[in-house]
Amino acid sequence: MAPPSGKGWMQEHRDVLGERKLSEICLPASHDAGTYRLEHGTVGGSKGTVLTQTKSISEQLELGVRRLDIRPTLTIVPGEHSEAKRRMEAFWHCGHYTGEGKDMVGWQGGSCAPITEVVDHINRFTENNAELIIVDISHVYALEMNPSITVSATERQLLPEDWDNLFRILGRLNCLVTTERCGGDTGKPLQDYKLNDYIGNGKAGVVVIVDTDNYRDQVIKHGFWPIRTLSGQPYLSLNETSVTRMQTATEAVVSLFDFTGATSVLGLTEKEHKKEFPWFLQNVAANGLQASVVWMDKIENSDLLTFCLAISYYRCYRDQGKQNPIVIVYGGNIVTRPDAQGRVQEAFNVGRSLVANNDLLGDTWPGMVKSCAVLYEHRGLIKGRWAREGSLLHFENDILSVNYGGAEVLSPWLYLRLLRTSAEGGSMLVNNQNVVGNDESDPQKGVRKTCTVIYRGLDDSQIRQQRVLEFENIEF
C-alpha cells in the first residue's frame, strides 16, 4: 500500500503547491499508460513491441502518476464481431499500433487494457484520493483485423457512432472537471488554473482532453475538454520533457525473436533509465527548470515522482526568492530534517560523495525501491544529483570553473556537458560552438584561445586542471 506521500502527494503538498499554477508544478506522466497488458494483436504486435508499462492504471496512480496518455483503438474482427457487436464498448482498448509501412504489411501492433478498465481504475482511485488526474485522449483509431488476427489490420474511418460509444464509456469517469465548472468554453488555458482550483475543495478532479477537431459540442457535452480553444490555441500547453526510448524498426523486428527481452520496448527503456537518470536533473536545470510534465515508460517505483517533486519544490522556492535552497527528495518524500540537509550541504561544499540510504534520509515508503534527487545552488549554478538507494550521490564530480580566452564562461549547458564528459571519461573539442555556443560570443575574436577547465572527476577528491588550445580536445 502506497503512503500518502505517494498516492496523495498533491494533497500532502498543497500547503506549498496549492496556490501554484499548473504550469508551475511538474507532473509525473505515463506515456502509453494503458499498454501494460496485451489482449490481442497482429503478427508484429508482440509484447516486445507493444508494452511500454508493467503496472496497471491503479498502480501507476498510487506511484504518483497524474497525467495519463490514453490511446483508444476500436478493433473489429470480421466474422467474430457482428455489426451489432461492432459498437460494443468491449472492443475499445488502449492501442499501440503503427501505420508505418502499411502499404506493404498493413497496420501492426496490439490492443492492451480495455478503456472500461482504465475508467474503473481511475474511479477507484479518486474515490479515496482527492488528487488531480489529467487524461489525454489521442491517436484514436478504428482498425479492422485482416482475415487472421495474427496477420495485420486495416484502418477505417471512425464513424460518429464510434465516437459516441467512446464518449459514453469515458463519461462514466467520476469527478470530472468540466468546462461548465470553469465558467464555460471561454478559452482560459488549463495551465493557468491553480492546483487549488482543481482540488482545493478536498475532492478529486479529473480533466479529460480529447484530441479531435471534430465533435466539439459532443466533447463538451460529455464533460470533456476540446484539444483547442475557439481561437485555435491549445487548452493545455505545458513544457514537457521525457525519459523514453522508442524502438527502431530493426529493433522491433529483432524483438519478435529475442526471448531475452533486451530489444523489447521495456528492455530498451530499462537501459535508457540507467543511462539517463543520473543526468536528468542536471539536464532539466540546464533548461531553466521549466519542465511541467515528465513523460516516462516503465514506471515501476517512486523515481518519477521523486524527480517531479524535486523540480516542483525548487521552482517554488526560487520563485519565492528563497536564497540558496536545497531540495532533497527520497522515495517520493521531501526531506527537510536539519541533520540530513546539513550533511548534504557539507558534501557538496567540500566535494565529497554521500550514500543515499534510509539512515540518512529516512524510510517513509517501506518496501519501495527508492532513489534520491537533490537540487541545490553552488557557485552560481543550479546543480542536480541523483542516486539509487544504497548508491553514491556524486557531489565530488564537479566542474568548478571554465576560462576561455580570458573570460569565465561556465554556463548551465557547458556545465552539463563537461560534467557528463568527465564522469564518462570522454573528450570535447574546444571551439566557440561547444564552449560559448556561437562565434558571436567569442571573447577574443581572431585569436586562438586557451581553455582552462578546473574540475573534480568521478570518485576523485583532487581538484584538477585541464588546459588546451582552441581546436584541440579536452580529454578526461
PDB file of C-alpha atoms in Angstrom, residues 209-399:
ATOM      1  CA  ILE A 209      -8.738  16.338 -23.061  1.00  0.00           C
ATOM      2  CA  VAL A 210      -9.853  14.878 -26.396  1.00  0.00           C
ATOM      3  CA  ASP A 211      -7.558  15.364 -29.384  1.00  0.00           C
ATOM      4  CA  THR A 212     -10.020  15.812 -32.240  1.00  0.00           C
ATOM      5  CA  ASP A 213     -11.017  18.865 -34.239  1.00  0.00           C
ATOM      6  CA  ASN A 214     -14.463  17.361 -34.781  1.00  0.00           C
ATOM      7  CA  TYR A 215     -17.362  16.790 -32.400  1.00  0.00           C
ATOM      8  CA  ARG A 216     -16.547  19.818 -30.234  1.00  0.00           C
ATOM      9  CA  ASP A 217     -20.086  20.110 -28.909  1.00  0.00           C
ATOM     10  CA  GLN A 218     -20.217  16.415 -28.003  1.00  0.00           C
ATOM     11  CA  VAL A 219     -16.834  16.643 -26.280  1.00  0.00           C
ATOM     12  CA  ILE A 220     -18.040  19.493 -24.061  1.00  0.00           C
ATOM     13  CA  LYS A 221     -21.479  17.907 -23.544  1.00  0.00           C
ATOM     14  CA  HIS A 222     -19.877  14.793 -22.062  1.00  0.00           C
ATOM     15  CA  GLY A 223     -17.799  16.858 -19.616  1.00  0.00           C
ATOM     16  CA  PHE A 224     -14.502  16.781 -21.514  1.00  0.00           C
ATOM     17  CA  TRP A 225     -12.219  19.477 -22.921  1.00  0.00           C
ATOM     18  CA  PRO A 226     -11.514  20.086 -26.610  1.00  0.00           C
ATOM     19  CA  ILE A 227      -7.870  19.981 -27.613  1.00  0.00           C
ATOM     20  CA  ARG A 228      -8.061  23.642 -28.706  1.00  0.00           C
ATOM     21  CA  THR A 229      -9.852  26.811 -27.733  1.00  0.00           C
ATOM     22  CA  LEU A 230     -12.199  28.533 -30.162  1.00  0.00           C
ATOM     23  CA  SER A 231      -9.282  30.772 -31.183  1.00  0.00           C
ATOM     24  CA  GLY A 232      -7.171  27.733 -32.058  1.00  0.00           C
ATOM     25  CA  GLN A 233      -4.813  27.780 -29.066  1.00  0.00           C
ATOM     26  CA  PRO A 234      -4.163  24.604 -27.053  1.00  0.00           C
ATOM     27  CA  TYR A 235      -6.371  24.320 -23.976  1.00  0.00           C
ATOM     28  CA  LEU A 236      -3.410  22.770 -22.179  1.00  0.00           C
ATOM     29  CA  SER A 237       0.140  23.771 -23.042  1.00  0.00           C
ATOM     30  CA  LEU A 238       2.920  22.725 -20.688  1.00  0.00           C
ATOM     31  CA  ASN A 239       6.683  22.493 -21.035  1.00  0.00           C
ATOM     32  CA  GLU A 240       7.365  18.787 -21.414  1.00  0.00           C
ATOM     33  CA  THR A 241      10.354  16.508 -21.221  1.00  0.00           C
ATOM     34  CA  SER A 242      10.688  12.737 -21.162  1.00  0.00           C
ATOM     35  CA  VAL A 243      12.785   9.704 -20.427  1.00  0.00           C
ATOM     36  CA  THR A 244      11.537   7.322 -23.088  1.00  0.00           C
ATOM     37  CA  ARG A 245      13.176   5.123 -25.690  1.00  0.00           C
ATOM     38  CA  MET A 246      11.454   4.475 -28.998  1.00  0.00           C
ATOM     39  CA  GLN A 247      12.127   1.179 -30.744  1.00  0.00           C
ATOM     40  CA  THR A 248      13.679   1.425 -34.185  1.00  0.00           C
ATOM     41  CA  ALA A 249      12.110  -0.630 -36.975  1.00  0.00           C
ATOM     42  CA  THR A 250      15.060  -3.021 -36.859  1.00  0.00           C
ATOM     43  CA  GLU A 251      14.803  -3.430 -33.077  1.00  0.00           C
ATOM     44  CA  ALA A 252      11.078  -4.099 -33.387  1.00  0.00           C
ATOM     45  CA  VAL A 253      11.703  -6.954 -35.837  1.00  0.00           C
ATOM     46  CA  VAL A 254      14.548  -8.382 -33.755  1.00  0.00           C
ATOM     47  CA  SER A 255      12.429  -8.250 -30.597  1.00  0.00           C
ATOM     48  CA  LEU A 256       9.932 -10.672 -32.156  1.00  0.00           C
ATOM     49  CA  PHE A 257      12.608 -13.379 -31.910  1.00  0.00           C
ATOM     50  CA  ASP A 258      14.503 -12.080 -28.874  1.00  0.00           C
ATOM     51  CA  PHE A 259      13.405 -14.120 -25.882  1.00  0.00           C
ATOM     52  CA  THR A 260      15.770 -12.247 -23.540  1.00  0.00           C
ATOM     53  CA  GLY A 261      13.697  -9.057 -23.822  1.00  0.00           C
ATOM     54  CA  ALA A 262      16.816  -6.934 -24.398  1.00  0.00           C
ATOM     55  CA  THR A 263      15.438  -5.338 -27.590  1.00  0.00           C
ATOM     56  CA  SER A 264      11.846  -5.054 -26.350  1.00  0.00           C
ATOM     57  CA  VAL A 265      10.457  -1.597 -25.600  1.00  0.00           C
ATOM     58  CA  LEU A 266      10.653  -2.372 -21.884  1.00  0.00           C
ATOM     59  CA  GLY A 267      14.201  -3.738 -22.183  1.00  0.00           C
ATOM     60  CA  LEU A 268      15.398  -0.694 -24.110  1.00  0.00           C
ATOM     61  CA  THR A 269      13.634   1.583 -21.630  1.00  0.00           C
ATOM     62  CA  GLU A 270      15.420  -0.013 -18.689  1.00  0.00           C
ATOM     63  CA  LYS A 271      18.779   0.654 -20.362  1.00  0.00           C
ATOM     64  CA  GLU A 272      17.723   4.234 -21.083  1.00  0.00           C
ATOM     65  CA  HIS A 273      16.793   4.787 -17.439  1.00  0.00           C
ATOM     66  CA  LYS A 274      20.182   3.540 -16.234  1.00  0.00           C
ATOM     67  CA  LYS A 275      21.940   5.743 -18.771  1.00  0.00           C
ATOM     68  CA  GLU A 276      19.959   8.974 -18.353  1.00  0.00           C
ATOM     69  CA  PHE A 277      18.638   9.073 -14.770  1.00  0.00           C
ATOM     70  CA  PRO A 278      21.955  10.279 -13.253  1.00  0.00           C
ATOM     71  CA  TRP A 279      21.908  13.278 -15.615  1.00  0.00           C
ATOM     72  CA  PHE A 280      18.208  14.004 -15.776  1.00  0.00           C
ATOM     73  CA  LEU A 281      18.031  16.708 -13.103  1.00  0.00           C
ATOM     74  CA  GLN A 282      21.093  18.491 -14.458  1.00  0.00           C
ATOM     75  CA  ASN A 283      19.556  18.387 -17.923  1.00  0.00           C
ATOM     76  CA  VAL A 284      16.343  19.960 -16.625  1.00  0.00           C
ATOM     77  CA  ALA A 285      18.371  22.547 -14.711  1.00  0.00           C
ATOM     78  CA  ALA A 286      20.246  23.451 -17.907  1.00  0.00           C
ATOM     79  CA  ASN A 287      16.836  24.280 -19.399  1.00  0.00           C
ATOM     80  CA  GLY A 288      15.962  26.586 -16.531  1.00  0.00           C
ATOM     81  CA  LEU A 289      13.893  24.028 -14.589  1.00  0.00           C
ATOM     82  CA  GLN A 290      10.925  24.834 -16.820  1.00  0.00           C
ATOM     83  CA  ALA A 291       9.625  21.254 -17.181  1.00  0.00           C
ATOM     84  CA  SER A 292       5.981  20.977 -16.109  1.00  0.00           C
ATOM     85  CA  VAL A 293       5.494  17.415 -17.340  1.00  0.00           C
ATOM     86  CA  VAL A 294       7.864  14.445 -17.310  1.00  0.00           C
ATOM     87  CA  TRP A 295       6.734  11.543 -19.511  1.00  0.00           C
ATOM     88  CA  MET A 296       8.113   8.124 -18.729  1.00  0.00           C
ATOM     89  CA  ASP A 297       7.771   4.485 -19.740  1.00  0.00           C
ATOM     90  CA  LYS A 298       8.185   1.509 -17.382  1.00  0.00           C
ATOM     91  CA  ILE A 299       7.022   3.289 -14.239  1.00  0.00           C
ATOM     92  CA  GLU A 300       7.590   0.718 -11.501  1.00  0.00           C
ATOM     93  CA  ASN A 301       8.656   2.689  -8.427  1.00  0.00           C
ATOM     94  CA  SER A 302       8.860   6.202  -6.978  1.00  0.00           C
ATOM     95  CA  ASP A 303      11.633   7.513  -9.268  1.00  0.00           C
ATOM     96  CA  LEU A 304       9.352   9.609 -11.477  1.00  0.00           C
ATOM     97  CA  LEU A 305       7.590  11.206  -8.501  1.00  0.00           C
ATOM     98  CA  THR A 306      10.970  11.881  -6.881  1.00  0.00           C
ATOM     99  CA  PHE A 307      12.177  13.796  -9.946  1.00  0.00           C
ATOM    100  CA  CYS A 308       8.969  15.801 -10.279  1.00  0.00           C
ATOM    101  CA  LEU A 309       8.734  16.804  -6.635  1.00  0.00           C
ATOM    102  CA  ALA A 310      12.347  17.988  -6.653  1.00  0.00           C
ATOM    103  CA  ILE A 311      11.664  20.180  -9.703  1.00  0.00           C
ATOM    104  CA  SER A 312       8.356  21.485  -8.309  1.00  0.00           C
ATOM    105  CA  TYR A 313       9.803  22.450  -4.932  1.00  0.00           C
ATOM    106  CA  TYR A 314      12.970  24.053  -6.250  1.00  0.00           C
ATOM    107  CA  ARG A 315      10.989  26.191  -8.707  1.00  0.00           C
ATOM    108  CA  CYS A 316       8.643  27.209  -5.899  1.00  0.00           C
ATOM    109  CA  TYR A 317      11.479  28.196  -3.567  1.00  0.00           C
ATOM    110  CA  ARG A 318      13.263  30.067  -6.360  1.00  0.00           C
ATOM    111  CA  ASP A 319      10.118  31.988  -7.325  1.00  0.00           C
ATOM    112  CA  GLN A 320       9.602  32.914  -3.658  1.00  0.00           C
ATOM    113  CA  GLY A 321      13.103  34.407  -3.588  1.00  0.00           C
ATOM    114  CA  LYS A 322      14.482  31.863  -1.137  1.00  0.00           C
ATOM    115  CA  GLN A 323      18.264  32.121  -1.029  1.00  0.00           C
ATOM    116  CA  ASN A 324      20.338  29.031  -1.881  1.00  0.00           C
ATOM    117  CA  PRO A 325      17.575  26.463  -1.402  1.00  0.00           C
ATOM    118  CA  ILE A 326      18.463  22.803  -1.046  1.00  0.00           C
ATOM    119  CA  VAL A 327      15.759  20.374  -2.135  1.00  0.00           C
ATOM    120  CA  ILE A 328      16.149  16.713  -1.213  1.00  0.00           C
ATOM    121  CA  VAL A 329      13.561  14.129  -2.249  1.00  0.00           C
ATOM    122  CA  TYR A 330      13.908  10.480  -1.276  1.00  0.00           C
ATOM    123  CA  GLY A 331      11.394   7.844  -2.285  1.00  0.00           C
ATOM    124  CA  GLY A 332       8.830  10.499  -3.231  1.00  0.00           C
ATOM    125  CA  ASN A 333       9.177  12.255   0.130  1.00  0.00           C
ATOM    126  CA  ILE A 334      10.580  15.750   0.788  1.00  0.00           C
ATOM    127  CA  VAL A 335      13.470  15.534   3.250  1.00  0.00           C
ATOM    128  CA  THR A 336      13.648  18.618   5.481  1.00  0.00           C
ATOM    129  CA  ARG A 337      15.407  17.239   8.572  1.00  0.00           C
ATOM    130  CA  PRO A 338      18.217  19.664   9.524  1.00  0.00           C
ATOM    131  CA  ASP A 339      20.769  16.855  10.016  1.00  0.00           C
ATOM    132  CA  ALA A 340      20.162  15.437   6.524  1.00  0.00           C
ATOM    133  CA  GLN A 341      20.138  18.909   4.948  1.00  0.00           C
ATOM    134  CA  GLY A 342      23.369  19.752   6.766  1.00  0.00           C
ATOM    135  CA  ARG A 343      25.198  16.626   5.645  1.00  0.00           C
ATOM    136  CA  VAL A 344      24.153  17.148   2.033  1.00  0.00           C
ATOM    137  CA  GLN A 345      25.260  20.791   2.113  1.00  0.00           C
ATOM    138  CA  GLU A 346      28.598  19.845   3.634  1.00  0.00           C
ATOM    139  CA  ALA A 347      29.097  17.146   0.991  1.00  0.00           C
ATOM    140  CA  PHE A 348      28.632  19.451  -1.992  1.00  0.00           C
ATOM    141  CA  ASN A 349      30.595  22.299  -0.396  1.00  0.00           C
ATOM    142  CA  VAL A 350      33.690  20.168   0.187  1.00  0.00           C
ATOM    143  CA  GLY A 351      33.216  17.912  -2.836  1.00  0.00           C
ATOM    144  CA  ARG A 352      32.571  14.586  -1.158  1.00  0.00           C
ATOM    145  CA  SER A 353      30.246  11.764  -2.214  1.00  0.00           C
ATOM    146  CA  LEU A 354      27.437  10.681   0.075  1.00  0.00           C
ATOM    147  CA  VAL A 355      25.494   7.425   0.291  1.00  0.00           C
ATOM    148  CA  ALA A 356      21.744   7.798  -0.230  1.00  0.00           C
ATOM    149  CA  ASN A 357      20.113   5.455   2.281  1.00  0.00           C
ATOM    150  CA  ASN A 358      17.400   5.144   4.906  1.00  0.00           C
ATOM    151  CA  ASP A 359      19.768   6.012   7.771  1.00  0.00           C
ATOM    152  CA  LEU A 360      20.494   9.413   6.279  1.00  0.00           C
ATOM    153  CA  LEU A 361      17.169  10.219   4.643  1.00  0.00           C
ATOM    154  CA  GLY A 362      14.503   8.181   6.450  1.00  0.00           C
ATOM    155  CA  ASP A 363      12.290   5.393   5.141  1.00  0.00           C
ATOM    156  CA  THR A 364       8.786   6.741   4.517  1.00  0.00           C
ATOM    157  CA  TRP A 365       7.883   4.131   1.896  1.00  0.00           C
ATOM    158  CA  PRO A 366       8.842   0.712   3.299  1.00  0.00           C
ATOM    159  CA  GLY A 367       9.349  -1.949   0.648  1.00  0.00           C
ATOM    160  CA  MET A 368       9.611   0.589  -2.187  1.00  0.00           C
ATOM    161  CA  VAL A 369      12.708   0.736  -4.396  1.00  0.00           C
ATOM    162  CA  LYS A 370      13.775   4.307  -3.716  1.00  0.00           C
ATOM    163  CA  SER A 371      16.078   6.895  -5.180  1.00  0.00           C
ATOM    164  CA  CYS A 372      17.292  10.304  -4.056  1.00  0.00           C
ATOM    165  CA  ALA A 373      17.169  13.570  -6.030  1.00  0.00           C
ATOM    166  CA  VAL A 374      18.981  16.697  -4.869  1.00  0.00           C
ATOM    167  CA  LEU A 375      18.751  20.181  -6.394  1.00  0.00           C
ATOM    168  CA  TYR A 376      20.917  22.981  -4.991  1.00  0.00           C
ATOM    169  CA  GLU A 377      22.723  26.186  -5.951  1.00  0.00           C
ATOM    170  CA  HIS A 378      26.505  26.172  -5.894  1.00  0.00           C
ATOM    171  CA  ARG A 379      28.970  28.642  -7.389  1.00  0.00           C
ATOM    172  CA  GLY A 380      26.177  30.467  -9.185  1.00  0.00           C
ATOM    173  CA  LEU A 381      24.703  27.400 -10.923  1.00  0.00           C
ATOM    174  CA  ILE A 382      21.738  25.153 -10.153  1.00  0.00           C
ATOM    175  CA  LYS A 383      23.114  21.640  -9.805  1.00  0.00           C
ATOM    176  CA  GLY A 384      21.322  18.316  -9.632  1.00  0.00           C
ATOM    177  CA  ARG A 385      22.399  14.920  -8.360  1.00  0.00           C
ATOM    178  CA  TRP A 386      20.540  11.600  -8.338  1.00  0.00           C
ATOM    179  CA  ALA A 387      21.333   8.167  -6.906  1.00  0.00           C
ATOM    180  CA  ARG A 388      19.589   4.865  -6.346  1.00  0.00           C
ATOM    181  CA  GLU A 389      19.085   3.823  -2.720  1.00  0.00           C
ATOM    182  CA  GLY A 390      22.380   2.488  -1.372  1.00  0.00           C
ATOM    183  CA  SER A 391      24.429   4.232  -4.079  1.00  0.00           C
ATOM    184  CA  LEU A 392      26.560   7.362  -4.037  1.00  0.00           C
ATOM    185  CA  LEU A 393      25.419  10.905  -4.646  1.00  0.00           C
ATOM    186  CA  HIS A 394      28.491  12.099  -6.560  1.00  0.00           C
ATOM    187  CA  PHE A 395      29.000  15.620  -5.237  1.00  0.00           C
ATOM    188  CA  GLU A 396      32.739  15.164  -5.729  1.00  0.00           C
ATOM    189  CA  ASN A 397      32.331  15.072  -9.515  1.00  0.00           C
ATOM    190  CA  ASP A 398      32.091  18.775 -10.333  1.00  0.00           C
ATOM    191  CA  ILE A 399      33.126  21.451 -12.801  1.00  0.00           C
TER     192      ILE A 399
END
